[in-house]
C-alpha atoms as a printed R data frame, in Angstrom:
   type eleno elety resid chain resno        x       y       z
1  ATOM     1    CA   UNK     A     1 -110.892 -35.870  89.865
2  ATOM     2    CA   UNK     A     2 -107.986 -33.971  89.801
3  ATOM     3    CA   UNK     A     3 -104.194 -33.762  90.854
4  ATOM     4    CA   UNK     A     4 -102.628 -30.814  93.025
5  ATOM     5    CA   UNK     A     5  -98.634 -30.727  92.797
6  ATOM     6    CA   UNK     A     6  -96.643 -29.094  95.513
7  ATOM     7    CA   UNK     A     7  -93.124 -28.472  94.380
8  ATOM     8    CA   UNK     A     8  -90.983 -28.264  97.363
9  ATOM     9    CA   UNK     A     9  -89.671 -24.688  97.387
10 ATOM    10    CA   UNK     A    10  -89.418 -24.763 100.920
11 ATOM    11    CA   UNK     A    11  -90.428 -26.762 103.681
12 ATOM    12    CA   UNK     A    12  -93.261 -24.609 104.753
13 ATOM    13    CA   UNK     A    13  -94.828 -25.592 101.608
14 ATOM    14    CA   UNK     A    14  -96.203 -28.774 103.029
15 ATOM    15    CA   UNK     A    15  -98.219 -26.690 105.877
16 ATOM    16    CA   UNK     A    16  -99.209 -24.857 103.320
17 ATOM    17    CA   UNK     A    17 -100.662 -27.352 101.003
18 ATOM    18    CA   UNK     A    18 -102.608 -28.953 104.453
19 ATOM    19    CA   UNK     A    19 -104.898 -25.995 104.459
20 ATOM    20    CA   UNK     A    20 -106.087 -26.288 100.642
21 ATOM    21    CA   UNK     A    21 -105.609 -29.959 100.421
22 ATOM    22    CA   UNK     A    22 -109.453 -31.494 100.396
23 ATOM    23    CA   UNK     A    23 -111.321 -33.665 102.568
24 ATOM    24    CA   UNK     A    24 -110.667 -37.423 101.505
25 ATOM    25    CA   UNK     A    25 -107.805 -36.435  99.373
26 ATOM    26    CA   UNK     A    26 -105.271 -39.062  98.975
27 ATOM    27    CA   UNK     A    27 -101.402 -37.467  99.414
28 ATOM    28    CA   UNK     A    28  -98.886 -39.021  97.512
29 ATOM    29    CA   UNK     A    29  -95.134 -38.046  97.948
30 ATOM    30    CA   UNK     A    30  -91.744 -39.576  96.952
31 ATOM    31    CA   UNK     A    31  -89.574 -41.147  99.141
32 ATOM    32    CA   UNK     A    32  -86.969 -39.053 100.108
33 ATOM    33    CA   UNK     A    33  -89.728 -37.164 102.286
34 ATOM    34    CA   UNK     A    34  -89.557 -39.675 104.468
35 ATOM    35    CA   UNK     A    35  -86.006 -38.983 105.533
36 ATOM    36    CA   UNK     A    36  -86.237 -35.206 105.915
37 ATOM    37    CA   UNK     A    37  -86.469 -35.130 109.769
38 ATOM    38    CA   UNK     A    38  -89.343 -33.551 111.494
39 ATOM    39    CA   UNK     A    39  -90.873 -33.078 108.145
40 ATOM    40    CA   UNK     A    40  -90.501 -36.700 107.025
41 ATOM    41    CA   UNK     A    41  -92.347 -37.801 110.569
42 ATOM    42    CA   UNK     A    42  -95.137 -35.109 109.627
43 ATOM    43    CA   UNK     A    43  -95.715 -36.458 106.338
44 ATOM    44    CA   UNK     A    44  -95.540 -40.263 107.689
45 ATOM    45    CA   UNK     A    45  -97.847 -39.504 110.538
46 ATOM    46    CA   UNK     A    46 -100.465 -37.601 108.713
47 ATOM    47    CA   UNK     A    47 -100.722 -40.848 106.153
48 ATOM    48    CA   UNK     A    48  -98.975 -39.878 103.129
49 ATOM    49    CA   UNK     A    49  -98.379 -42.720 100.541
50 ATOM    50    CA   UNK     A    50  -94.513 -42.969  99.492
51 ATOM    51    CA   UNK     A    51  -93.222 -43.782  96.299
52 ATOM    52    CA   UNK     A    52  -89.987 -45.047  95.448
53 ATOM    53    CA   UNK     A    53  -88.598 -43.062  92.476
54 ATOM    54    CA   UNK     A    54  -85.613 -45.333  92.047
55 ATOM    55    CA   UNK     A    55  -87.311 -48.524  92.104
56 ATOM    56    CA   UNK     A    56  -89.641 -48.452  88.918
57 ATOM    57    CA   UNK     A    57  -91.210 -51.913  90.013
58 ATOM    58    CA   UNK     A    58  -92.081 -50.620  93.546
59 ATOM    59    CA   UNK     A    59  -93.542 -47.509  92.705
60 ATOM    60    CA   UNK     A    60  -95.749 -49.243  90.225
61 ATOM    61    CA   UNK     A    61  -96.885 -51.526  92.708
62 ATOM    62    CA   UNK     A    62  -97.472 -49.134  95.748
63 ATOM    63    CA   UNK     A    63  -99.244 -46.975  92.885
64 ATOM    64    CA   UNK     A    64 -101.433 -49.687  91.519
65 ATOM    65    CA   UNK     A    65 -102.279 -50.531  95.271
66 ATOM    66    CA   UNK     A    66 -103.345 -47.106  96.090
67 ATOM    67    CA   UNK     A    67 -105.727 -47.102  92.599
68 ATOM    68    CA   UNK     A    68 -107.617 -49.841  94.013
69 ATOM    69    CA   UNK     A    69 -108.150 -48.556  97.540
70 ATOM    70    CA   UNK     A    70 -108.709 -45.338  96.296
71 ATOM    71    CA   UNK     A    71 -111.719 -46.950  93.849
72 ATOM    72    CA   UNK     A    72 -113.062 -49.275  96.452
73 ATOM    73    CA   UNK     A    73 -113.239 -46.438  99.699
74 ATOM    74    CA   UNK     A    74 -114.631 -44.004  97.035
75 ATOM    75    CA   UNK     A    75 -111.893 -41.014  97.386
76 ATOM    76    CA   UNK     A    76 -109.980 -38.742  95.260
């Protein structure tokens, strides 16, 4: 296992990290992506999990969620 972070310089970054990004990799990304127009729809469509930053509870929860599908369909 292991964890790749992607710091948001710029919004080319998140092409960039689809190249190296592995097969049956699970992309996790806060919130606020979401709402970042054409980039927010990229990172919805290609099945990025959001997480909630500012609700502690949520992010937990959609965390904890993703831990168990990630175990049970066997990806990273």
């Amino acid at each position: 296992p292991y964890v790749i972070v992607c710091n948001h310089q710029a919004s080319l970054d998140l092409m960039g990290m689809v190249e190296i990004i592995p097969d049956r990799c699970v992309p996790v990304a806060k919130k606020e992506l979401l709402y970042m127009g054409t980039v927010g729809w990229a990172c919805w469509l290609s099945g990025l999990i959001f997480i909630n930053r500012h609700k502690r509870e949520d992010a937990i929860n959609v965390i904890s969620q993703t831990a168990r599908t990630m175990r049970r369909d066997n990806v990273r």
